[in-house]
Amino acid sequence: MKAKRKFKRSDLMGWLIMLPSMILFAFFVWEPLLENIRLSLYSATRFQLEEFVGLANYTKVLRSPDFLDAFVNTFKYTFWSLVIGYLVPIILGILISETVHFRGLFRVGIYFPNIIPGLATIWIWSYFFMPGKNGVLNILLSKFGISPQIWLNNPKMTIPLIIVTMTWKAAGSTALIYMARISSISPDLYEAATIDGAGIWKRIRHITIPSIIPLASTLLIMQFISVFQILYEPMVLKNGGPNNASISLLMLMYRYGFRDFDFPAAAALSVMVCIILVILSGIYMKVTARKDDYA
């Protein structure tokens, strides 16, 4: 039997150091979360609770005609973010790491969109996607004899184009994280591969990519959680349109809370989103843990 570990003075110091952060975390995270759950179980006038209604607010949200559109669109955002936004930073990070000249210039260039405020980015891209002859993309297409496109007014293109906008803004910072990981790989591995006659693509395939897989796995779940909470991009670009083609769960929650002032319904929807993210994160961690066991 192992002897019980004694509580040491160093342990006390560690807990005292963590105590302020734990108090702030409980005050700004757990207390609002529990109060939000409580609000979702009551009827209310604004924030003034009236009577306990149980799961009535959840039923109301699920029966809303906009809920299914928002639910499906949120997963579409996640899918397109993995197809477009997840691969672009990896490719940029690898290509710039393999660049010999002007590497610093390229790093600054890909990170520059990240310092632009989010709303400014949306306004810039709204001029690119403007339908008609005055849109930037349509002006460029006209030079090749292609007729103007409706871009964001096309329900099938709305979500992918919004993801392109998000990727343009955020890919640079993620690419820098990959570059930092690649720079920590031992140069001896690349030198040995070069001596064995491996070209650039073989080095990337057999050395670079296996080295960044653990980091890529972590960033995958972080991106999934982030995109699942998409709000202001579709709201500013198309206000959830056309015909609810770009509405998301958080945008529906915003409508409940700040358009209809139905805060219990907004609270119920936020709890549902939280539960979905916890379940999906748990499934992801379970799957990756099994892969690590078999590795």
CSV table of C-alpha atoms in Angstrom, one decimal:
chain,number,residue,atom,x,y,z
A,1,MET,CA,0.0,0.0,0.0
A,2,LYS,CA,1.3,3.4,-0.9
A,3,ALA,CA,1.7,5.8,2.0
A,4,LYS,CA,-0.6,8.8,2.0
A,5,ARG,CA,1.1,11.9,0.8
A,6,LYS,CA,1.5,14.6,3.5
A,7,PHE,CA,0.3,18.1,3.0
A,8,LYS,CA,3.4,20.2,2.8
A,9,ARG,CA,4.0,23.9,3.2
A,10,SER,CA,4.8,24.2,-0.5
A,11,ASP,CA,1.4,22.8,-1.3
A,12,LEU,CA,-0.2,25.5,0.9
A,13,MET,CA,1.8,28.2,-1.0
A,14,GLY,CA,0.6,26.7,-4.3
A,15,TRP,CA,-3.0,26.8,-3.2
A,16,LEU,CA,-2.6,30.4,-2.0
A,17,ILE,CA,-1.1,31.4,-5.4
A,18,MET,CA,-4.1,29.8,-7.2
A,19,LEU,CA,-6.7,31.2,-4.8
A,20,PRO,CA,-7.2,34.6,-6.5
A,21,SER,CA,-7.7,33.0,-9.9
A,22,MET,CA,-10.1,30.4,-8.5
A,23,ILE,CA,-12.2,33.1,-6.8
A,24,LEU,CA,-12.3,35.2,-10.0
A,25,PHE,CA,-13.1,32.1,-12.1
A,26,ALA,CA,-16.0,31.2,-9.7
A,27,PHE,CA,-17.3,34.7,-9.7
A,28,PHE,CA,-17.1,35.4,-13.5
A,29,VAL,CA,-17.7,31.9,-14.9
A,30,TRP,CA,-19.5,29.5,-12.5
A,31,GLU,CA,-21.8,32.0,-10.8
A,32,PRO,CA,-23.2,33.4,-14.1
A,33,LEU,CA,-23.4,29.9,-15.5
A,34,LEU,CA,-25.5,28.6,-12.6
A,35,GLU,CA,-27.6,31.8,-12.6
A,36,ASN,CA,-28.2,31.3,-16.4
A,37,ILE,CA,-29.4,27.8,-15.8
A,38,ARG,CA,-31.8,29.1,-13.1
A,39,LEU,CA,-33.1,31.8,-15.4
A,40,SER,CA,-33.8,29.2,-18.1
A,41,LEU,CA,-36.2,27.4,-15.7
A,42,TYR,CA,-38.4,30.4,-14.9
A,43,SER,CA,-40.7,32.8,-16.7
A,44,ALA,CA,-39.5,36.4,-16.5
A,45,THR,CA,-40.1,40.0,-17.3
A,46,ARG,CA,-36.7,41.1,-18.5
A,47,PHE,CA,-34.5,39.8,-15.7
A,48,GLN,CA,-37.2,39.7,-13.1
A,49,LEU,CA,-38.1,36.1,-12.4
A,50,GLU,CA,-41.8,35.4,-12.0
A,51,GLU,CA,-42.6,31.7,-11.7
A,52,PHE,CA,-41.0,28.3,-12.1
A,53,VAL,CA,-41.9,26.7,-15.5
A,54,GLY,CA,-39.5,23.8,-15.7
A,55,LEU,CA,-38.4,22.9,-19.2
A,56,ALA,CA,-41.1,25.0,-20.9
A,57,ASN,CA,-38.4,27.5,-22.2
A,58,TYR,CA,-36.4,24.6,-23.7
A,59,THR,CA,-39.6,23.2,-25.4
A,60,LYS,CA,-40.4,26.7,-26.7
A,61,VAL,CA,-36.9,27.0,-28.3
A,62,LEU,CA,-37.0,23.5,-29.8
A,63,ARG,CA,-40.4,24.2,-31.4
A,64,SER,CA,-39.3,27.5,-32.8
A,65,PRO,CA,-39.2,27.4,-36.7
A,66,ASP,CA,-35.8,29.1,-36.6
A,67,PHE,CA,-34.1,26.6,-34.4
A,68,LEU,CA,-33.7,23.9,-36.9
A,69,ASP,CA,-32.2,26.3,-39.4
A,70,ALA,CA,-29.8,27.7,-36.8
A,71,PHE,CA,-28.8,24.2,-35.6
A,72,VAL,CA,-28.1,22.9,-39.1
A,73,ASN,CA,-26.3,26.1,-40.2
A,74,THR,CA,-24.0,26.0,-37.1
A,75,PHE,CA,-22.8,22.6,-38.1
A,76,LYS,CA,-22.4,23.8,-41.6
A,77,TYR,CA,-20.1,26.6,-40.3
A,78,THR,CA,-18.1,24.0,-38.4
A,79,PHE,CA,-17.8,21.8,-41.5
A,80,TRP,CA,-16.6,24.5,-43.8
A,81,SER,CA,-14.3,25.9,-41.2
A,82,LEU,CA,-12.6,22.5,-41.1
A,83,VAL,CA,-12.5,22.2,-44.9
A,84,ILE,CA,-11.2,25.7,-45.4
A,85,GLY,CA,-10.0,27.4,-42.2
A,86,TYR,CA,-8.3,24.4,-40.6
A,87,LEU,CA,-6.0,23.5,-43.4
A,88,VAL,CA,-5.0,27.0,-44.6
A,89,PRO,CA,-2.9,27.8,-41.4
A,90,ILE,CA,-1.1,24.4,-41.6
A,91,ILE,CA,-0.2,25.0,-45.2
A,92,LEU,CA,0.9,28.5,-44.6
A,93,GLY,CA,3.0,27.5,-41.5
A,94,ILE,CA,4.8,24.7,-43.4
A,95,LEU,CA,5.4,26.8,-46.6
A,96,ILE,CA,6.8,29.8,-44.7
A,97,SER,CA,9.0,27.5,-42.5
A,98,GLU,CA,10.5,26.0,-45.7
A,99,THR,CA,11.1,29.5,-47.1
A,100,VAL,CA,14.7,30.6,-47.1
A,101,HIS,CA,14.4,34.3,-48.1
A,102,PHE,CA,12.0,37.0,-46.7
A,103,ARG,CA,10.6,34.7,-44.1
A,104,GLY,CA,10.1,37.6,-41.6
A,105,LEU,CA,8.3,39.6,-44.3
A,106,PHE,CA,5.9,36.7,-44.9
A,107,ARG,CA,5.3,36.3,-41.2
A,108,VAL,CA,4.3,39.9,-40.9
A,109,GLY,CA,2.2,39.7,-44.0
A,110,ILE,CA,0.0,36.7,-42.9
A,111,TYR,CA,-0.4,38.1,-39.4
A,112,PHE,CA,-1.4,41.6,-40.5
A,113,PRO,CA,-5.1,40.8,-41.0
A,114,ASN,CA,-5.2,39.7,-37.4
A,115,ILE,CA,-4.6,43.2,-36.1
A,116,ILE,CA,-7.6,44.6,-38.0
A,117,PRO,CA,-10.7,44.9,-35.9
A,118,GLY,CA,-13.3,42.2,-36.6
A,119,LEU,CA,-16.0,44.6,-37.7
A,120,ALA,CA,-13.7,46.4,-40.0
A,121,THR,CA,-12.8,43.1,-41.6
A,122,ILE,CA,-16.4,42.3,-42.2
A,123,TRP,CA,-17.0,45.7,-43.8
A,124,ILE,CA,-14.0,45.3,-46.0
A,125,TRP,CA,-15.2,41.9,-47.3
A,126,SER,CA,-18.7,43.1,-47.7
A,127,TYR,CA,-17.5,45.4,-50.5
A,128,PHE,CA,-15.7,42.4,-52.1
A,129,PHE,CA,-18.9,40.3,-52.0
A,130,MET,CA,-21.2,43.1,-53.1
A,131,PRO,CA,-23.6,41.9,-55.8
A,132,GLY,CA,-23.9,43.9,-59.0
A,133,LYS,CA,-21.3,45.6,-61.1
A,134,ASN,CA,-19.8,47.6,-58.2
A,135,GLY,CA,-18.6,44.7,-56.1
A,136,VAL,CA,-14.8,44.2,-56.1
A,137,LEU,CA,-15.0,40.5,-57.1
A,138,ASN,CA,-17.5,41.2,-59.8
A,139,ILE,CA,-15.3,44.0,-61.2
A,140,LEU,CA,-12.4,41.5,-61.4
A,141,LEU,CA,-14.5,38.8,-63.0
A,142,SER,CA,-15.8,41.3,-65.6
A,143,LYS,CA,-12.2,41.6,-66.8
A,144,PHE,CA,-12.4,37.9,-67.8
A,145,GLY,CA,-15.8,38.2,-69.4
A,146,ILE,CA,-17.7,36.6,-66.5
A,147,SER,CA,-21.1,38.0,-65.6
A,148,PRO,CA,-21.6,39.4,-62.1
A,149,GLN,CA,-22.4,37.0,-59.3
A,150,ILE,CA,-24.8,37.5,-56.3
A,151,TRP,CA,-22.3,36.0,-53.8
A,152,LEU,CA,-23.7,36.3,-50.3
A,153,ASN,CA,-27.3,36.5,-51.7
A,154,ASN,CA,-26.9,32.9,-52.9
A,155,PRO,CA,-28.0,30.7,-50.0
A,156,LYS,CA,-25.6,27.9,-51.1
A,157,MET,CA,-22.5,30.2,-51.0
A,158,THR,CA,-23.3,32.4,-48.0
A,159,ILE,CA,-21.8,30.1,-45.3
A,160,PRO,CA,-18.6,29.2,-47.2
A,161,LEU,CA,-17.9,32.8,-48.1
A,162,ILE,CA,-18.4,33.9,-44.4
A,163,ILE,CA,-15.8,31.2,-43.5
A,164,VAL,CA,-13.4,32.6,-46.1
A,165,THR,CA,-13.7,36.0,-44.4
A,166,MET,CA,-13.0,34.4,-41.0
A,167,THR,CA,-10.1,32.4,-42.3
A,168,TRP,CA,-8.5,35.5,-43.9
A,169,LYS,CA,-8.5,37.3,-40.6
A,170,ALA,CA,-7.5,34.5,-38.2
A,171,ALA,CA,-5.3,32.1,-40.3
A,172,GLY,CA,-2.1,34.1,-39.7
A,173,SER,CA,-2.0,33.9,-35.9
A,174,THR,CA,-2.7,30.1,-36.1
A,175,ALA,CA,0.0,29.7,-38.7
A,176,LEU,CA,2.5,31.4,-36.4
A,177,ILE,CA,1.7,28.8,-33.8
A,178,TYR,CA,2.5,26.0,-36.3
A,179,MET,CA,5.7,27.8,-37.3
A,180,ALA,CA,6.8,28.0,-33.7
A,181,ARG,CA,6.2,24.2,-33.3
A,182,ILE,CA,8.1,23.5,-36.6
A,183,SER,CA,11.0,25.6,-35.5
A,184,SER,CA,11.4,23.4,-32.4
A,185,ILE,CA,12.0,20.3,-34.5
A,186,SER,CA,15.6,19.1,-34.3
A,187,PRO,CA,17.6,20.3,-37.3
A,188,ASP,CA,19.4,16.9,-37.2
A,189,LEU,CA,16.3,15.2,-38.5
A,190,TYR,CA,16.2,17.4,-41.6
A,191,GLU,CA,20.0,17.1,-42.1
A,192,ALA,CA,19.8,13.3,-41.9
A,193,ALA,CA,16.8,13.3,-44.4
A,194,THR,CA,18.8,15.5,-46.8
A,195,ILE,CA,21.8,13.3,-46.6
A,196,ASP,CA,19.6,10.3,-47.4
A,197,GLY,CA,18.4,12.2,-50.5
A,198,ALA,CA,14.9,13.2,-49.3
A,199,GLY,CA,13.5,16.2,-51.1
A,200,ILE,CA,11.3,18.9,-49.6
A,201,TRP,CA,8.0,17.0,-50.0
A,202,LYS,CA,9.4,13.9,-48.3
A,203,ARG,CA,10.8,16.0,-45.5
A,204,ILE,CA,7.4,17.6,-45.0
A,205,ARG,CA,5.6,14.3,-45.2
A,206,HIS,CA,7.8,12.2,-42.9
A,207,ILE,CA,9.2,14.8,-40.4
A,208,THR,CA,7.2,18.1,-40.3
A,209,ILE,CA,3.6,16.7,-40.5
A,210,PRO,CA,4.1,13.9,-37.8
A,211,SER,CA,5.7,16.5,-35.5
A,212,ILE,CA,2.7,19.0,-35.7
A,213,ILE,CA,-0.1,16.4,-35.4
A,214,PRO,CA,-0.4,16.7,-31.6
A,215,LEU,CA,-0.6,20.5,-31.9
A,216,ALA,CA,-3.1,20.2,-34.8
A,217,SER,CA,-5.3,17.9,-32.7
A,218,THR,CA,-5.5,20.4,-29.9
A,219,LEU,CA,-6.2,23.3,-32.3
A,220,LEU,CA,-8.9,21.2,-33.9
A,221,ILE,CA,-11.1,21.1,-30.9
A,222,MET,CA,-10.4,24.8,-30.1
A,223,GLN,CA,-11.4,25.8,-33.6
A,224,PHE,CA,-14.5,23.6,-33.4
A,225,ILE,CA,-15.6,25.3,-30.1
A,226,SER,CA,-14.8,28.8,-31.5
A,227,VAL,CA,-16.7,28.4,-34.8
A,228,PHE,CA,-19.7,26.8,-33.0
A,229,GLN,CA,-20.1,30.1,-31.2
A,230,ILE,CA,-20.1,32.2,-34.4
A,231,LEU,CA,-22.2,35.4,-34.0
A,232,TYR,CA,-21.2,38.8,-35.4
A,233,GLU,CA,-19.9,37.7,-38.8
A,234,PRO,CA,-23.3,36.5,-40.2
A,235,MET,CA,-25.1,39.1,-38.2
A,236,VAL,CA,-23.2,42.0,-39.8
A,237,LEU,CA,-22.8,40.6,-43.3
A,238,LYS,CA,-26.3,39.3,-43.9
A,239,ASN,CA,-28.3,39.5,-40.6
A,240,GLY,CA,-28.8,35.7,-40.8
A,241,GLY,CA,-30.1,35.8,-44.3
A,242,PRO,CA,-31.0,35.3,-47.0
A,243,ASN,CA,-34.0,33.5,-45.7
A,244,ASN,CA,-32.2,32.2,-42.6
A,245,ALA,CA,-29.4,30.7,-44.7
A,246,SER,CA,-26.7,32.0,-42.4
A,247,ILE,CA,-28.4,32.2,-39.0
A,248,SER,CA,-26.4,30.5,-36.2
A,249,LEU,CA,-27.4,29.3,-32.8
A,250,LEU,CA,-25.8,32.2,-31.0
A,251,MET,CA,-27.4,34.6,-33.4
A,252,LEU,CA,-30.8,33.1,-32.6
A,253,MET,CA,-29.9,33.5,-28.9
A,254,TYR,CA,-29.1,37.1,-29.5
A,255,ARG,CA,-32.5,37.6,-31.2
A,256,TYR,CA,-34.3,36.1,-28.2
A,257,GLY,CA,-32.4,38.2,-25.7
A,258,PHE,CA,-32.0,41.6,-27.4
A,259,ARG,CA,-34.7,41.7,-30.0
A,260,ASP,CA,-37.6,39.9,-28.3
A,261,PHE,CA,-36.3,40.5,-24.7
A,262,ASP,CA,-37.2,36.9,-24.0
A,263,PHE,CA,-34.2,36.3,-21.7
A,264,PRO,CA,-35.4,32.9,-20.3
A,265,ALA,CA,-35.5,31.5,-23.9
A,266,ALA,CA,-32.1,32.9,-24.6
A,267,ALA,CA,-30.8,31.4,-21.4
A,268,ALA,CA,-32.3,28.0,-22.4
A,269,LEU,CA,-30.7,28.1,-25.8
A,270,SER,CA,-27.3,29.0,-24.3
A,271,VAL,CA,-27.5,26.0,-21.9
A,272,MET,CA,-28.3,23.8,-24.9
A,273,VAL,CA,-25.3,25.1,-26.8
A,274,CYS,CA,-23.1,24.5,-23.8
A,275,ILE,CA,-24.4,20.9,-23.4
A,276,ILE,CA,-23.8,20.2,-27.2
A,277,LEU,CA,-20.2,21.5,-26.9
A,278,VAL,CA,-19.5,19.5,-23.8
A,279,ILE,CA,-20.8,16.3,-25.5
A,280,LEU,CA,-18.8,16.9,-28.7
A,281,SER,CA,-15.6,17.8,-26.8
A,282,GLY,CA,-16.0,14.6,-24.7
A,283,ILE,CA,-16.5,12.4,-27.8
A,284,TYR,CA,-13.4,14.0,-29.4
A,285,MET,CA,-11.3,13.5,-26.3
A,286,LYS,CA,-12.4,9.9,-26.0
A,287,VAL,CA,-11.6,9.2,-29.6
A,288,THR,CA,-8.1,10.8,-29.4
A,289,ALA,CA,-7.4,9.1,-26.2
A,290,ARG,CA,-8.1,5.7,-27.8
A,291,LYS,CA,-5.8,6.6,-30.7
A,292,ASP,CA,-3.0,7.5,-28.2
A,293,ASP,CA,-3.5,4.1,-26.5
A,294,TYR,CA,-3.1,2.2,-29.7
A,295,ALA,CA,-0.1,4.3,-30.9
